[in-house]
CSV table of N, CA and C in Angstrom, one decimal:
chain,number,residue,atom,x,y,z
A,1,UNK,N,20.5,-44.5,12.0
A,1,UNK,CA,21.4,-44.4,10.9
A,1,UNK,C,22.5,-45.4,11.0
A,2,UNK,N,23.1,-45.6,12.1
A,2,UNK,CA,24.2,-46.5,12.3
A,2,UNK,C,23.8,-47.9,12.1
A,3,UNK,N,22.6,-48.3,12.6
A,3,UNK,CA,22.1,-49.7,12.4
A,3,UNK,C,21.9,-49.9,10.9
A,4,UNK,N,21.3,-49.0,10.2
A,4,UNK,CA,21.0,-49.1,8.8
A,4,UNK,C,22.3,-49.3,8.0
A,5,UNK,N,23.3,-48.5,8.3
A,5,UNK,CA,24.6,-48.6,7.6
A,5,UNK,C,25.3,-49.9,7.9
A,6,UNK,N,25.2,-50.4,9.1
A,6,UNK,CA,25.8,-51.7,9.5
A,6,UNK,C,25.1,-52.8,8.8
A,7,UNK,N,23.8,-52.8,8.7
A,7,UNK,CA,23.1,-53.9,8.0
A,7,UNK,C,23.2,-53.9,6.5
A,8,UNK,N,23.5,-52.8,5.9
A,8,UNK,CA,23.5,-52.7,4.4
A,8,UNK,C,24.8,-53.1,3.8
A,9,UNK,N,25.9,-53.1,4.6
A,9,UNK,CA,27.2,-53.4,4.1
A,9,UNK,C,27.7,-52.3,3.2
A,10,UNK,N,28.9,-52.5,2.6
A,10,UNK,CA,29.5,-51.5,1.8
A,10,UNK,C,28.6,-51.1,0.6
A,11,UNK,N,28.7,-49.9,0.2
A,11,UNK,CA,27.9,-49.4,-0.9
A,11,UNK,C,28.8,-49.1,-2.0
A,12,UNK,N,28.6,-49.7,-3.2
A,12,UNK,CA,29.6,-49.5,-4.3
A,12,UNK,C,29.4,-48.1,-4.9
A,13,UNK,N,30.4,-47.6,-5.5
A,13,UNK,CA,30.5,-46.3,-6.2
A,13,UNK,C,30.3,-45.1,-5.2
A,14,UNK,N,30.0,-45.3,-4.0
A,14,UNK,CA,29.8,-44.2,-3.1
A,14,UNK,C,30.7,-44.3,-1.9
A,15,UNK,N,31.4,-43.3,-1.6
A,15,UNK,CA,32.2,-43.3,-0.3
A,15,UNK,C,31.4,-42.6,0.8
A,16,UNK,N,31.2,-43.3,1.9
A,16,UNK,CA,30.5,-42.7,3.0
A,16,UNK,C,31.6,-42.5,4.1
A,17,UNK,N,31.7,-41.3,4.6
A,17,UNK,CA,32.5,-40.9,5.7
A,17,UNK,C,31.6,-40.4,6.8
A,18,UNK,N,31.8,-40.9,8.0
A,18,UNK,CA,31.0,-40.5,9.1
A,18,UNK,C,31.8,-39.4,9.9
A,19,UNK,N,31.2,-38.3,10.1
A,19,UNK,CA,31.8,-37.2,10.9
A,19,UNK,C,31.0,-37.1,12.2
A,20,UNK,N,31.8,-37.2,13.3
A,20,UNK,CA,31.2,-37.2,14.6
A,20,UNK,C,31.8,-36.2,15.5
A,21,UNK,N,31.1,-35.9,16.6
A,21,UNK,CA,31.7,-35.1,17.7
A,21,UNK,C,32.1,-35.9,18.9
A,22,UNK,N,32.2,-37.3,18.6
A,22,UNK,CA,32.6,-38.2,19.7
A,22,UNK,C,34.1,-38.1,20.0
A,23,UNK,N,34.5,-38.7,21.1
A,23,UNK,CA,35.9,-38.8,21.5
A,23,UNK,C,36.6,-39.8,20.6
A,24,UNK,N,37.9,-39.8,20.7
A,24,UNK,CA,38.7,-40.7,19.9
A,24,UNK,C,38.3,-42.1,20.2
A,25,UNK,N,38.1,-42.4,21.4
A,25,UNK,CA,37.8,-43.8,21.8
A,25,UNK,C,36.4,-44.2,21.3
A,26,UNK,N,35.4,-43.2,21.4
A,26,UNK,CA,34.1,-43.5,20.8
A,26,UNK,C,34.1,-43.7,19.3
A,27,UNK,N,34.9,-42.9,18.6
A,27,UNK,CA,35.1,-43.1,17.2
A,27,UNK,C,35.7,-44.4,16.8
A,28,UNK,N,36.7,-44.9,17.6
A,28,UNK,CA,37.3,-46.2,17.4
A,28,UNK,C,36.2,-47.3,17.6
A,29,UNK,N,35.4,-47.2,18.6
A,29,UNK,CA,34.4,-48.2,18.9
A,29,UNK,C,33.4,-48.2,17.8
A,30,UNK,N,33.0,-47.0,17.3
A,30,UNK,CA,32.1,-46.9,16.2
A,30,UNK,C,32.6,-47.6,14.9
A,31,UNK,N,33.9,-47.3,14.6
A,31,UNK,CA,34.6,-47.9,13.5
A,31,UNK,C,34.5,-49.5,13.6
A,32,UNK,N,34.8,-50.0,14.8
A,32,UNK,CA,34.8,-51.4,15.0
A,32,UNK,C,33.4,-52.0,14.9
A,33,UNK,N,32.4,-51.3,15.4
A,33,UNK,CA,31.0,-51.7,15.4
A,33,UNK,C,30.6,-51.8,14.0
A,34,UNK,N,31.0,-50.9,13.1
A,34,UNK,CA,30.6,-50.9,11.7
A,34,UNK,C,31.5,-51.8,10.9
A,35,UNK,N,32.4,-52.6,11.6
A,35,UNK,CA,33.2,-53.6,10.9
A,35,UNK,C,34.2,-52.9,9.9
A,36,UNK,N,34.6,-51.7,10.2
A,36,UNK,CA,35.6,-51.0,9.4
A,36,UNK,C,35.1,-50.7,8.0
A,37,UNK,N,33.8,-50.7,7.8
A,37,UNK,CA,33.3,-50.5,6.4
A,37,UNK,C,33.3,-49.0,6.0
A,38,UNK,N,33.2,-48.1,7.0
A,38,UNK,CA,33.1,-46.7,6.8
A,38,UNK,C,34.2,-46.0,7.6
A,39,UNK,N,34.9,-45.0,7.1
A,39,UNK,CA,35.8,-44.2,7.9
A,39,UNK,C,35.0,-43.3,8.9
A,40,UNK,N,35.5,-43.2,10.1
A,40,UNK,CA,34.9,-42.3,11.1
A,40,UNK,C,35.9,-41.2,11.4
A,41,UNK,N,35.5,-40.0,11.3
A,41,UNK,CA,36.3,-38.8,11.5
A,41,UNK,C,35.7,-37.9,12.6
A,42,UNK,N,36.5,-37.7,13.6
A,42,UNK,CA,36.0,-36.8,14.7
A,42,UNK,C,36.3,-35.4,14.4
A,43,UNK,N,35.3,-34.5,14.7
A,43,UNK,CA,35.4,-33.1,14.5
A,43,UNK,C,35.1,-32.4,15.8
A,44,UNK,N,35.7,-31.2,16.0
A,44,UNK,CA,35.4,-30.4,17.1
A,44,UNK,C,34.1,-29.6,16.9
A,45,UNK,N,33.5,-29.2,17.9
A,45,UNK,CA,32.2,-28.5,17.7
A,45,UNK,C,32.3,-27.3,16.8
A,46,UNK,N,33.4,-26.6,16.9
A,46,UNK,CA,33.6,-25.4,16.0
A,46,UNK,C,33.7,-25.8,14.5
A,47,UNK,N,34.3,-27.0,14.3
A,47,UNK,CA,34.3,-27.5,12.9
A,47,UNK,C,32.9,-27.9,12.4
A,48,UNK,N,32.1,-28.4,13.3
A,48,UNK,CA,30.7,-28.7,12.9
A,48,UNK,C,29.9,-27.4,12.6
A,49,UNK,N,30.2,-26.4,13.3
A,49,UNK,CA,29.5,-25.1,13.0
A,49,UNK,C,29.9,-24.6,11.6
A,50,UNK,N,31.1,-24.8,11.2
A,50,UNK,CA,31.6,-24.4,9.9
A,50,UNK,C,30.9,-25.2,8.8
A,51,UNK,N,30.5,-26.4,9.1
A,51,UNK,CA,29.8,-27.3,8.1
A,51,UNK,C,28.3,-26.9,8.0
A,52,UNK,N,27.9,-26.2,9.0
A,52,UNK,CA,26.4,-25.8,9.0
A,52,UNK,C,25.5,-27.0,9.0
A,53,UNK,N,25.9,-28.0,9.8
A,53,UNK,CA,25.1,-29.2,10.0
A,53,UNK,C,24.0,-28.8,10.9
A,54,UNK,N,22.8,-28.6,10.4
A,54,UNK,CA,21.7,-28.0,11.2
A,54,UNK,C,21.0,-29.0,12.1
A,55,UNK,N,21.2,-30.2,11.9
A,55,UNK,CA,20.5,-31.2,12.8
A,55,UNK,C,21.4,-32.5,12.7
A,56,UNK,N,21.2,-33.4,13.6
A,56,UNK,CA,21.9,-34.7,13.5
A,56,UNK,C,20.8,-35.8,13.4
A,57,UNK,N,21.1,-36.7,12.6
A,57,UNK,CA,22.2,-36.9,11.6
A,57,UNK,C,21.9,-36.0,10.4
A,58,UNK,N,23.0,-35.5,9.8
A,58,UNK,CA,22.9,-34.6,8.6
A,58,UNK,C,23.8,-35.2,7.6
A,59,UNK,N,23.5,-35.0,6.3
A,59,UNK,CA,24.4,-35.6,5.3
A,59,UNK,C,24.8,-34.5,4.3
A,60,UNK,N,25.9,-34.7,3.6
A,60,UNK,CA,26.4,-33.9,2.5
A,60,UNK,C,26.7,-34.8,1.4
A,61,UNK,N,26.3,-34.5,0.2
A,61,UNK,CA,26.7,-35.2,-1.0
A,61,UNK,C,27.8,-34.3,-1.7
A,62,UNK,N,28.9,-35.0,-1.9
A,62,UNK,CA,30.1,-34.3,-2.4
A,62,UNK,C,30.5,-34.9,-3.7
A,63,UNK,N,30.7,-34.1,-4.8
A,63,UNK,CA,31.1,-34.7,-6.1
A,63,UNK,C,32.6,-35.1,-6.1
A,64,UNK,N,33.1,-35.5,-7.2
A,64,UNK,CA,34.5,-36.0,-7.4
A,64,UNK,C,35.4,-34.8,-7.2
A,65,UNK,N,35.0,-33.6,-7.3
A,65,UNK,CA,35.8,-32.4,-7.1
A,65,UNK,C,35.7,-31.8,-5.7
A,66,UNK,N,35.1,-32.6,-4.8
A,66,UNK,CA,34.9,-32.1,-3.4
A,66,UNK,C,34.0,-30.9,-3.3
A,67,UNK,N,33.1,-30.8,-4.3
A,67,UNK,CA,32.1,-29.7,-4.3
A,67,UNK,C,30.8,-30.3,-3.7
A,68,UNK,N,30.2,-29.6,-2.7
A,68,UNK,CA,29.0,-30.0,-2.1
A,68,UNK,C,27.8,-29.8,-3.1
A,69,UNK,N,27.1,-30.9,-3.5
A,69,UNK,CA,26.1,-30.8,-4.5
A,69,UNK,C,24.7,-31.1,-3.8
A,70,UNK,N,24.7,-31.4,-2.6
A,70,UNK,CA,23.4,-31.7,-1.9
A,70,UNK,C,23.7,-31.8,-0.4
A,71,UNK,N,22.6,-31.6,0.4
A,71,UNK,CA,22.7,-31.8,1.8
A,71,UNK,C,21.3,-31.8,2.4
A,72,UNK,N,21.2,-32.3,3.7
A,72,UNK,CA,20.0,-32.3,4.3
A,72,UNK,C,19.9,-33.2,5.5
A,73,UNK,N,18.8,-33.3,6.2
A,73,UNK,CA,18.7,-34.2,7.3
A,73,UNK,C,18.5,-35.6,6.9
A,74,UNK,N,19.3,-36.5,7.5
A,74,UNK,CA,19.2,-37.9,7.2
A,74,UNK,C,17.9,-38.5,7.7
A,75,UNK,N,17.1,-39.0,6.9
A,75,UNK,CA,15.8,-39.6,7.3
A,75,UNK,C,16.0,-41.1,7.6
A,76,UNK,N,16.4,-41.8,6.5
A,76,UNK,CA,16.7,-43.3,6.6
A,76,UNK,C,17.4,-43.6,5.3
A,77,UNK,N,17.9,-44.9,5.3
A,77,UNK,CA,18.7,-45.3,4.2
A,77,UNK,C,17.9,-45.3,2.8
A,78,UNK,N,16.7,-45.6,2.9
A,78,UNK,CA,15.9,-45.6,1.6
A,78,UNK,C,15.8,-44.1,1.1
A,79,UNK,N,15.6,-43.2,2.0
A,79,UNK,CA,15.6,-41.8,1.6
A,79,UNK,C,16.9,-41.4,1.0
A,80,UNK,N,18.0,-41.8,1.6
A,80,UNK,CA,19.3,-41.5,1.2
A,80,UNK,C,19.6,-42.1,-0.2
A,81,UNK,N,19.1,-43.3,-0.5
A,81,UNK,CA,19.3,-43.9,-1.8
A,81,UNK,C,18.5,-43.1,-2.8
A,82,UNK,N,17.3,-42.6,-2.5
A,82,UNK,CA,16.6,-41.7,-3.4
A,82,UNK,C,17.3,-40.4,-3.7
A,83,UNK,N,17.8,-39.8,-2.6
A,83,UNK,CA,18.6,-38.6,-2.8
A,83,UNK,C,19.8,-38.8,-3.7
A,84,UNK,N,20.6,-39.8,-3.4
A,84,UNK,CA,21.8,-40.0,-4.2
A,84,UNK,C,21.5,-40.3,-5.6
A,85,UNK,N,20.4,-41.0,-5.9
A,85,UNK,CA,20.0,-41.3,-7.3
A,85,UNK,C,19.7,-39.9,-8.0
A,86,UNK,N,18.9,-39.1,-7.3
A,86,UNK,CA,18.6,-37.8,-7.8
A,86,UNK,C,19.8,-36.9,-8.1
A,87,UNK,N,20.7,-36.9,-7.1
A,87,UNK,CA,21.9,-36.1,-7.3
A,87,UNK,C,22.8,-36.6,-8.4
A,88,UNK,N,22.9,-37.9,-8.6
A,88,UNK,CA,23.7,-38.4,-9.7
A,88,UNK,C,23.1,-38.1,-11.0
A,89,UNK,N,21.8,-38.3,-11.1
A,89,UNK,CA,21.1,-38.0,-12.3
A,89,UNK,C,21.2,-36.5,-12.7
A,90,UNK,N,21.2,-35.6,-11.7
A,90,UNK,CA,21.4,-34.2,-12.0
A,90,UNK,C,22.8,-33.9,-12.5
A,91,UNK,N,23.8,-34.7,-12.1
A,91,UNK,CA,25.1,-34.5,-12.5
A,91,UNK,C,25.4,-34.9,-13.9
A,92,UNK,N,24.6,-35.8,-14.5
A,92,UNK,CA,24.8,-36.4,-15.8
A,92,UNK,C,24.5,-35.3,-16.8
A,93,UNK,N,25.4,-35.1,-17.8
A,93,UNK,CA,25.2,-34.1,-18.8
A,93,UNK,C,25.2,-34.8,-20.1
A,94,UNK,N,24.2,-34.5,-21.0
A,94,UNK,CA,24.1,-35.2,-22.3
A,94,UNK,C,25.3,-35.0,-23.2
């Protein structure tokens, strides 16, 4: 996942935030490795339990009102692009 995000560069219209259980230093190193393209936020294990992230890596799709409209196991970037396209199409109202 990290290598794919690094190789694709910034993604327009979509904000990606990485949530990790890494230490402050590990999160800083990850931010630098990703060339500051994506924010990295550390969470405690209790916070991860509240998110119900059942596997790693896991994703959430959140709309402009911060409502979760999709989630699941991250497979690869191509899969994520398909998921996001589906989620956005579902949000469009005639």
